[in-house]
Short mmCIF file of C-alpha atoms in Angstrom, two decimals:
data_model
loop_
_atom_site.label_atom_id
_atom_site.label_comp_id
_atom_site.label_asym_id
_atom_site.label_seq_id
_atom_site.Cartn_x
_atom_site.Cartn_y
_atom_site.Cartn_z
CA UNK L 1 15.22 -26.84 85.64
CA UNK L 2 16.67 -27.28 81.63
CA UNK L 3 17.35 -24.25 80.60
CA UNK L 4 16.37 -23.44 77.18
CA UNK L 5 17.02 -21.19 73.84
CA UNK L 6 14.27 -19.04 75.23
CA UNK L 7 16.30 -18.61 78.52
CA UNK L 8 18.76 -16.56 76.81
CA UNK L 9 21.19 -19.41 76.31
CA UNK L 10 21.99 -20.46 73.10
CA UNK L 11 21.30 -23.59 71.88
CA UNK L 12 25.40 -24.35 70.41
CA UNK L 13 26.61 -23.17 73.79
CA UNK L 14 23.45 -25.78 75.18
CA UNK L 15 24.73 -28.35 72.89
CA UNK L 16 28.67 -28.07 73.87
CA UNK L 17 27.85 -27.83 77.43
CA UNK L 18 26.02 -30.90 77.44
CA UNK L 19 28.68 -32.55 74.79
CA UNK L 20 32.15 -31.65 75.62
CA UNK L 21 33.44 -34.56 76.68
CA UNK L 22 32.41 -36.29 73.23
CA UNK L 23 34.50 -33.84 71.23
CA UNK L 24 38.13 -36.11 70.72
CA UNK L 25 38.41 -38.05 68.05
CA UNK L 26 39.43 -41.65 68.72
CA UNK L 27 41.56 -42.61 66.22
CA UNK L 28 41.15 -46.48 66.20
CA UNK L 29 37.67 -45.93 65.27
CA UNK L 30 38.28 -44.01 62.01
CA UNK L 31 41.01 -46.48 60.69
CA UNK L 32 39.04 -49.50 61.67
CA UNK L 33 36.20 -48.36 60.40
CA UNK L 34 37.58 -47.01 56.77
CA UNK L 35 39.60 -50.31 56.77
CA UNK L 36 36.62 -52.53 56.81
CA UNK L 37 34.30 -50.25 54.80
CA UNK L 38 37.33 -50.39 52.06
CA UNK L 39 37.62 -54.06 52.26
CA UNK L 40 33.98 -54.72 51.81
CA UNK L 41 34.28 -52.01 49.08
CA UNK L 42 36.69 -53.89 46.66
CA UNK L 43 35.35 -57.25 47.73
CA UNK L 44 31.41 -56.52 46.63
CA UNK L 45 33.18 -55.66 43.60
CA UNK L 46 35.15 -58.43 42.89
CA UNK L 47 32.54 -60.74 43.79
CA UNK L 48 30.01 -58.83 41.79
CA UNK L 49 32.26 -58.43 38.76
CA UNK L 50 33.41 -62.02 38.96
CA UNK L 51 30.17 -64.31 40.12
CA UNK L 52 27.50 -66.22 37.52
CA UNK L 53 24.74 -66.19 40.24
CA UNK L 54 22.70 -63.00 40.02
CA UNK L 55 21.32 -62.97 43.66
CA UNK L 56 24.78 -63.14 44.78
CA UNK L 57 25.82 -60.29 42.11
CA UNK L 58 23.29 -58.66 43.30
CA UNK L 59 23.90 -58.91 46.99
CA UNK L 60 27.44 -57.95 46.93
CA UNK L 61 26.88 -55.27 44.56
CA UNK L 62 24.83 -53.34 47.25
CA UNK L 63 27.34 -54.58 50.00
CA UNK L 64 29.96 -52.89 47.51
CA UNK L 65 27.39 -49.77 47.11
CA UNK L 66 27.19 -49.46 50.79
CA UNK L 67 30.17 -49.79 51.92
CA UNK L 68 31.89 -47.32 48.46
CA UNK L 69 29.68 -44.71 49.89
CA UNK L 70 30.40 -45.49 53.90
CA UNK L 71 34.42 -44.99 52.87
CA UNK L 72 33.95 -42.11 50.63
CA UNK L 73 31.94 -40.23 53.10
CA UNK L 74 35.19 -39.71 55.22
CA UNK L 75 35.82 -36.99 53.01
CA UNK L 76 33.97 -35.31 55.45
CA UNK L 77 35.54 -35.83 58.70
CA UNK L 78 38.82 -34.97 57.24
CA UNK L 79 37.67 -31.56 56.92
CA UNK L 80 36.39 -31.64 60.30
CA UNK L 81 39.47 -32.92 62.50
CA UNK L 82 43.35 -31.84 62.77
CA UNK L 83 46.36 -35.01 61.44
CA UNK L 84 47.53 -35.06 65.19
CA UNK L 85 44.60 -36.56 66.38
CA UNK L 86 44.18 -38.90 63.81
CA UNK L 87 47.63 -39.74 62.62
CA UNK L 88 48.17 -40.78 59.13
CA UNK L 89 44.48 -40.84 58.47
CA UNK L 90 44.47 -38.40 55.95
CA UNK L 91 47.03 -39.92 54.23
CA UNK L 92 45.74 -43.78 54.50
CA UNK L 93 42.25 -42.59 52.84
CA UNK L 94 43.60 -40.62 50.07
CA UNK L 95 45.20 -43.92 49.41
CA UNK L 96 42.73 -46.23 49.81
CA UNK L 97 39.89 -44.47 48.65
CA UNK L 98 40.39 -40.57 47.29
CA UNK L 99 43.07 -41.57 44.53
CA UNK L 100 41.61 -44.71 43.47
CA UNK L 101 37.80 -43.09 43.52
CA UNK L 102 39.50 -39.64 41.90
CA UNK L 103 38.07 -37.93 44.62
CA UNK L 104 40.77 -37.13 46.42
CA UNK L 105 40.47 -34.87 50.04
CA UNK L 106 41.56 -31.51 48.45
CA UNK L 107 38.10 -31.77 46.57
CA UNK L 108 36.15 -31.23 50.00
CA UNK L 109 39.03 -29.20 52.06
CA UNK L 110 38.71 -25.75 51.73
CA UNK L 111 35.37 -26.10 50.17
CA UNK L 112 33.09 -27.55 53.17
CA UNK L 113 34.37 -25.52 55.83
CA UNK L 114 32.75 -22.15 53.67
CA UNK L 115 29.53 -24.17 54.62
CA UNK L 116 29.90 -23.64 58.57
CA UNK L 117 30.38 -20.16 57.99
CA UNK L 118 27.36 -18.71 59.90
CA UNK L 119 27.22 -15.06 57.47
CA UNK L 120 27.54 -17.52 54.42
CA UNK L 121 25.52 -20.28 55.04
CA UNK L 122 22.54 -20.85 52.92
CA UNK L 123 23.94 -17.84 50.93
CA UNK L 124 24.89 -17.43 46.95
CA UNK L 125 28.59 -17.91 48.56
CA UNK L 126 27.78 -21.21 50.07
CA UNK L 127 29.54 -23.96 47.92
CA UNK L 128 26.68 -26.60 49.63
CA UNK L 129 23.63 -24.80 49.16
CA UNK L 130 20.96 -23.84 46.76
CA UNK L 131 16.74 -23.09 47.31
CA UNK L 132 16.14 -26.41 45.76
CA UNK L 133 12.62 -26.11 47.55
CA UNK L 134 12.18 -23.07 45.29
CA UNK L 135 13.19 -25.73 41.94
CA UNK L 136 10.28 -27.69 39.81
CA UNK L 137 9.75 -30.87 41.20
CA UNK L 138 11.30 -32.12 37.63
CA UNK L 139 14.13 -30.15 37.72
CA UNK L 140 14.48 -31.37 41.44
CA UNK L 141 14.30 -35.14 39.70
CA UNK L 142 17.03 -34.05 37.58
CA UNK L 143 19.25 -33.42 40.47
CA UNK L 144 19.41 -36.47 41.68
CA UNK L 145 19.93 -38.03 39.01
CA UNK L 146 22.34 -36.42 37.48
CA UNK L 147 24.96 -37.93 40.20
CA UNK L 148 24.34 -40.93 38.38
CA UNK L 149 27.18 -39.30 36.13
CA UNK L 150 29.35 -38.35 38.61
CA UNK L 151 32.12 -41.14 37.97
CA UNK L 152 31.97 -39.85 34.36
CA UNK L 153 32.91 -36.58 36.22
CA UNK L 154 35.80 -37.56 37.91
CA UNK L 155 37.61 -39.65 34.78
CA UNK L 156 37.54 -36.87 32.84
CA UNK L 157 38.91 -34.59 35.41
CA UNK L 158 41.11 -36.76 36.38
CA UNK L 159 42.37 -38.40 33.08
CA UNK L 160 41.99 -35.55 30.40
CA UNK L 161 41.90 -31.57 32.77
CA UNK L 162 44.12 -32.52 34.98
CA UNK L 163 47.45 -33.22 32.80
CA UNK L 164 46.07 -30.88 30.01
CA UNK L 165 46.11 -28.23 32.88
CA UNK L 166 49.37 -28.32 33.75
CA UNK L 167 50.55 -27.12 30.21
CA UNK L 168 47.35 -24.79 30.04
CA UNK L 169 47.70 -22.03 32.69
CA UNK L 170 44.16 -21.35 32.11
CA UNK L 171 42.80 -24.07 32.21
CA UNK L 172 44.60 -25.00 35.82
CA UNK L 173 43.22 -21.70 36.76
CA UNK L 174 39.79 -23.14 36.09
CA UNK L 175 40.33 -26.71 37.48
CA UNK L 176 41.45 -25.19 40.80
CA UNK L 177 38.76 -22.73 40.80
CA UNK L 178 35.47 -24.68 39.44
CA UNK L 179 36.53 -28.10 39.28
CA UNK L 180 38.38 -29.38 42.47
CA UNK L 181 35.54 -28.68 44.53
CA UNK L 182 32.22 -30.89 45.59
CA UNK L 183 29.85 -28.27 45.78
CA UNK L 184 25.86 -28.18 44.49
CA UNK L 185 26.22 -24.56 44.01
CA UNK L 186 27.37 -23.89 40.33
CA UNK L 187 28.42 -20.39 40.72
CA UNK L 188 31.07 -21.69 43.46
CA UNK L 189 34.97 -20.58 42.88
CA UNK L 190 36.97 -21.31 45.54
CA UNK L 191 38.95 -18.55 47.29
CA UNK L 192 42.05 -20.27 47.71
CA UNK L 193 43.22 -21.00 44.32
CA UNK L 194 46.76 -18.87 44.89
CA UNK L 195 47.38 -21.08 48.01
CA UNK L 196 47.19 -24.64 46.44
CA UNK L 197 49.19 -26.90 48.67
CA UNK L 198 51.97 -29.22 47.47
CA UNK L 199 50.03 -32.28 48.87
CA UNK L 200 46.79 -30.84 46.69
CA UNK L 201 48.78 -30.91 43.53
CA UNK L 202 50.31 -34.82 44.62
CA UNK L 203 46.94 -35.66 44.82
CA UNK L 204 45.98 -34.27 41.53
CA UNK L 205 48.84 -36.43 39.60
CA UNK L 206 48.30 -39.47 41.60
CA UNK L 207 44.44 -39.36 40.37
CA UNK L 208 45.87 -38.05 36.68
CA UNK L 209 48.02 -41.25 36.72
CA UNK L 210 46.00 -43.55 38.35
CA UNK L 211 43.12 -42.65 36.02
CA UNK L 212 45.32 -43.66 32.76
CA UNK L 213 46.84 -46.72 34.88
CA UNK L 214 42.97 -48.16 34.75
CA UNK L 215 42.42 -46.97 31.15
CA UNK L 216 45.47 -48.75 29.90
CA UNK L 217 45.05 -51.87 31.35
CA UNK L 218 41.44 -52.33 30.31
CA UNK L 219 42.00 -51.18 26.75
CA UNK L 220 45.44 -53.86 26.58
CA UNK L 221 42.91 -56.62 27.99
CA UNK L 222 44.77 -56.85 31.78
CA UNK L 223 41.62 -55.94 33.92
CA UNK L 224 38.40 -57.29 32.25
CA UNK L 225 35.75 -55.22 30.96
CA UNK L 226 32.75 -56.41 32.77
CA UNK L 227 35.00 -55.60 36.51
CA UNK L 228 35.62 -51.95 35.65
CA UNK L 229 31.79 -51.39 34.36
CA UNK L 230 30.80 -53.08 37.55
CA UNK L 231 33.12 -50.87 39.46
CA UNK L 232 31.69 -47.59 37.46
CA UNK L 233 28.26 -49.06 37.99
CA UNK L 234 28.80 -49.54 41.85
CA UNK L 235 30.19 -46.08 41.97
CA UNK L 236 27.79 -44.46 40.19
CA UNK L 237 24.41 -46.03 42.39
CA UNK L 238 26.45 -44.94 45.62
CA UNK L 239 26.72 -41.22 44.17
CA UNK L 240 22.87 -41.48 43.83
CA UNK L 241 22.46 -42.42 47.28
CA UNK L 242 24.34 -39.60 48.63
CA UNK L 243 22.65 -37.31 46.37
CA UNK L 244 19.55 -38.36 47.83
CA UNK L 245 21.06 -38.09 51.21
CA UNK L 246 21.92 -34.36 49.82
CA UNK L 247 18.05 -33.66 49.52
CA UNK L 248 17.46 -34.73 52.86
CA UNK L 249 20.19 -33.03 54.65
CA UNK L 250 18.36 -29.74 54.36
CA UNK L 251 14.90 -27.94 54.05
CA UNK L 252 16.53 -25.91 51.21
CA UNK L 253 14.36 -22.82 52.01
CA UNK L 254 16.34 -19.91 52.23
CA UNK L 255 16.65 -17.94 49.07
CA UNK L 256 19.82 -16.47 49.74
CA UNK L 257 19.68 -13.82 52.70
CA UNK L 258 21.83 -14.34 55.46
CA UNK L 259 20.30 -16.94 58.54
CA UNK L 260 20.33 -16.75 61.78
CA UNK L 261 21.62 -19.19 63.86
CA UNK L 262 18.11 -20.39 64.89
CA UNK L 263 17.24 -20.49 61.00
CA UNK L 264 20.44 -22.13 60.03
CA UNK L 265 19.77 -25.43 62.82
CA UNK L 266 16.11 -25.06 61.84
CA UNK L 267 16.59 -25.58 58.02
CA UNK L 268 19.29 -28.46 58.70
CA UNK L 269 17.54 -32.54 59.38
CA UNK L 270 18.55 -34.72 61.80
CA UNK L 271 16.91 -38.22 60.92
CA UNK L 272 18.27 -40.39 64.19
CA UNK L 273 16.62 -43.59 66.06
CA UNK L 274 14.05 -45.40 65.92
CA UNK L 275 15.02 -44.96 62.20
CA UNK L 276 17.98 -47.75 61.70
CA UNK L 277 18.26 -47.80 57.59
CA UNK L 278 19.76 -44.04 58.13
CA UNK L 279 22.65 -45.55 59.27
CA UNK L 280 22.80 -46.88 55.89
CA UNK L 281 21.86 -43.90 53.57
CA UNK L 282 23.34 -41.43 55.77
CA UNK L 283 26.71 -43.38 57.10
CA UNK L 284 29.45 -41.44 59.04
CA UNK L 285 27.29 -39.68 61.23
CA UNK L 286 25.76 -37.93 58.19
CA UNK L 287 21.89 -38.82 59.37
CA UNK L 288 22.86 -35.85 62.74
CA UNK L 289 23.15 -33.11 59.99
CA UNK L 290 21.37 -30.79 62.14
CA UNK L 291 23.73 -31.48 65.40
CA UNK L 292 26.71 -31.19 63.47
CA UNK L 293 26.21 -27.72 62.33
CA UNK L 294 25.56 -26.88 66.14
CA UNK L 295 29.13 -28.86 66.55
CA UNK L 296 30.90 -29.24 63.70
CA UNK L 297 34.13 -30.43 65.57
CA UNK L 298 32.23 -33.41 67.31
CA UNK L 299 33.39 -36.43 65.70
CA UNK L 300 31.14 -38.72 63.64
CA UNK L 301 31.22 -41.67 65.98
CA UNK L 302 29.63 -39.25 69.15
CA UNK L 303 26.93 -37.82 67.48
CA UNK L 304 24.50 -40.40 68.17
CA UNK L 305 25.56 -40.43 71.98
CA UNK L 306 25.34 -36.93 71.82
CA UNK L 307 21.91 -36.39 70.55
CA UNK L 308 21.04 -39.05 72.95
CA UNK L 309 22.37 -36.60 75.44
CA UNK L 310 20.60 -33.54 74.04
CA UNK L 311 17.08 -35.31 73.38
CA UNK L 312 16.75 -36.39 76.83
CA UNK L 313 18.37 -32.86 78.46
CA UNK L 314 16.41 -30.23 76.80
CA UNK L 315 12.65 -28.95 77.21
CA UNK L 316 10.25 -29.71 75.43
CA UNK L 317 9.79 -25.87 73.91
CA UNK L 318 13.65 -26.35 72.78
CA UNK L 319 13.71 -25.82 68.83
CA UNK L 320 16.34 -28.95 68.66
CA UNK L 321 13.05 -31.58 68.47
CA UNK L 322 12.11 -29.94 65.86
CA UNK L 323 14.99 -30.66 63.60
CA UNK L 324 14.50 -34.26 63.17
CA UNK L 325 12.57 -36.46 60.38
CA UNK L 326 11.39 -39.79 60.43
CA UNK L 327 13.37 -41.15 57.28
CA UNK L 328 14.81 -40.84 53.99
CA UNK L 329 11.30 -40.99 52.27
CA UNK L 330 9.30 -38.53 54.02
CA UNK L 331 11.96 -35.96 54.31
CA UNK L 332 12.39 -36.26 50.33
CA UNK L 333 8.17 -36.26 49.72
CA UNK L 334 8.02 -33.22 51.70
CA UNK L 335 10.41 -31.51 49.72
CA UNK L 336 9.21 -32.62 46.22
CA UNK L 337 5.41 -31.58 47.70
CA UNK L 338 6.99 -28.60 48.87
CA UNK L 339 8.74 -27.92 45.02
CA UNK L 340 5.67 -28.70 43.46
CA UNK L 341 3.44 -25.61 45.39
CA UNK L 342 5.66 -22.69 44.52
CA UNK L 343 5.52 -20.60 41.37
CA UNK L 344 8.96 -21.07 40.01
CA UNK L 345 11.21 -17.95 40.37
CA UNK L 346 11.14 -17.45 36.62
CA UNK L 347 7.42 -17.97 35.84
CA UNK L 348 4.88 -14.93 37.43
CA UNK L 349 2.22 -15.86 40.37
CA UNK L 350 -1.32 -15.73 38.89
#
């Protein structure tokens, strides 16, 4: 008989039990998978930037789209496994993608790890969570489209805070703190501002001077104008998507109290088969949200084996079916129909 939650077993000690052999990273998977999501990266771009037929602009512009956000979402998994088990990965993407996107890793380590914390979760101290179901359904709309600016974001931390900080101790105070951190939660400061590593700070001048590299050799006519907007423009419509992605990743009920465990899985969204396009809008293993909160160490490329695993294992009564959604759509309709029944926290019920 499957033993459930109700049994007295939890279901993360379920979930590992049933998953343990999924939990090593292979590491030919990670680099061939960022190499060919970088490659179709810069060449959607190129061919975007460079073709006169518009369905063909068009069509690599969303391969470039696509494949910008597939590589960028690494971030994520290189907060989630150690550099022995992936040698020179960390490294190779900070290359490849972090520097040359100016969103290098030190923006998500030491920032998404405070999200697994079970007392902090869902909390005011969470740098990845606020009661957006508890928002307007306008100010929800504003949102998601504010990542829109997001490459605007990065340019000017990148080309104007950055080297301005290191002559300003106050402002590198604040850079550290507030702005080297991809968080949704504007009251955010990360804790380890005294401990900035020597590879964090490499990573901050390698953006600064890549940043002015680009600047410099559009204004002096050496990369043409219409590449770098299509770049920006690329960029800016993959931030949008993961934004969106954002909205689905949660319920976004809790309005601030500690969670328990149960509540925590319960307000995260797993959106896996029959749904295919989530492979798409949520890349890296990002559409198992739910399941990697239960296992945060279980590498991208398992979680869809593993919730294979866990769908088929557990009863029926187990609270794991309950996490999943049907697609991008509905799980975003729900929460702007959710947004638009609540009084807003600042206006009194009637």
């Amino acid at each position: 008989m499957t033993k459930t939650a109700s049994d007295g077993v939890g279901l993360t000690k379920q979930a590992y039990g049933l998953a343990q052999d999924l939990m090593t990273p292979n590491a030919t998977v990670y680099w061939a998978d960022m190499l060919v999501s970088v490659a179709l990266m810069w060449g959607g771009v190129v061919v975007a930037a460079t073709t006169s037929n518009l369905a063909i602009g068009l069509a690599a512009g969303l391969v470039g789209v696509l494949a910008l956000y597939r590589a960028l979402s690494f971030i994520h998994e290189l907060t989630h496994i150690r550099d022995d088990e992936a040698p020179g990965f960390r490294l190779g993407w900070n290359v490849l993608v972090g520097v040359p996107l100016m969103t290098p890793s030190l923006m998500y380590e030491g920032v998404h790890n405070v999200h697994h914390v079970k007392d902090r979760f869902g909390t005011a101290l969470d740098p990845e969570y606020l009661p957006l179901s508890r928002f307007t359904p306008f100010k929800l709309a504003g949102f998601l489209f504010v990542a829109l600016l997001a490459p605007l974001g990065v340019i000017l931390r990148s080309a104007v805070l950055v080297p301005l900080s290191f002559v300003i101790p106050s402002l590198r105070r604040m850079v550290r703190g507030r702005l080297s951190a991809l968080m949704i939660n504007p009251d955010f400061v990360r804790e380890d501002v005294d401990r900035w590593r020597r590879e964090w700070v490499i990573q901050d001048i390698a953006c600064w001077l890549w940043s002015w590299t680009v600047i410099g050799a559009t204004i002096a006519g050496w990369l043409p104008l219409r590449g770098v907007l299509t770049g920006l423009a690329v960029f800016a419509l993959a931030t949008f998507l993961n934004q969106a992605r954002t909205l689905a990743a949660h319920h976004w009920d809790n309005d601030g109290g500690k969670m328990t465990l149960d509540e925590q899985f319960l307000d995260s969204v797993n959106v896996p088969p029959p749904n295919v396009l989530s492979a798409l809008w949520a890349p890296v293993g990002l559409r198992y949200h739910a399941l990697h909160h239960l296992l945060p160490r279980l590498p991208y490329h398992n979680l869809g084996k593993a919730h294979a695993r866990l769908a088929q294992a557990l009863g029926a009564d187990s609270i794991y079916h309950r996490a999943s959604e049907r697609g991008l759509f509905p799980a975003l309709a729900d929460l702007f129909r959710r947004a638009g029944g609540k009084v807003p926290a600042d206006q009194p019920a009637r």
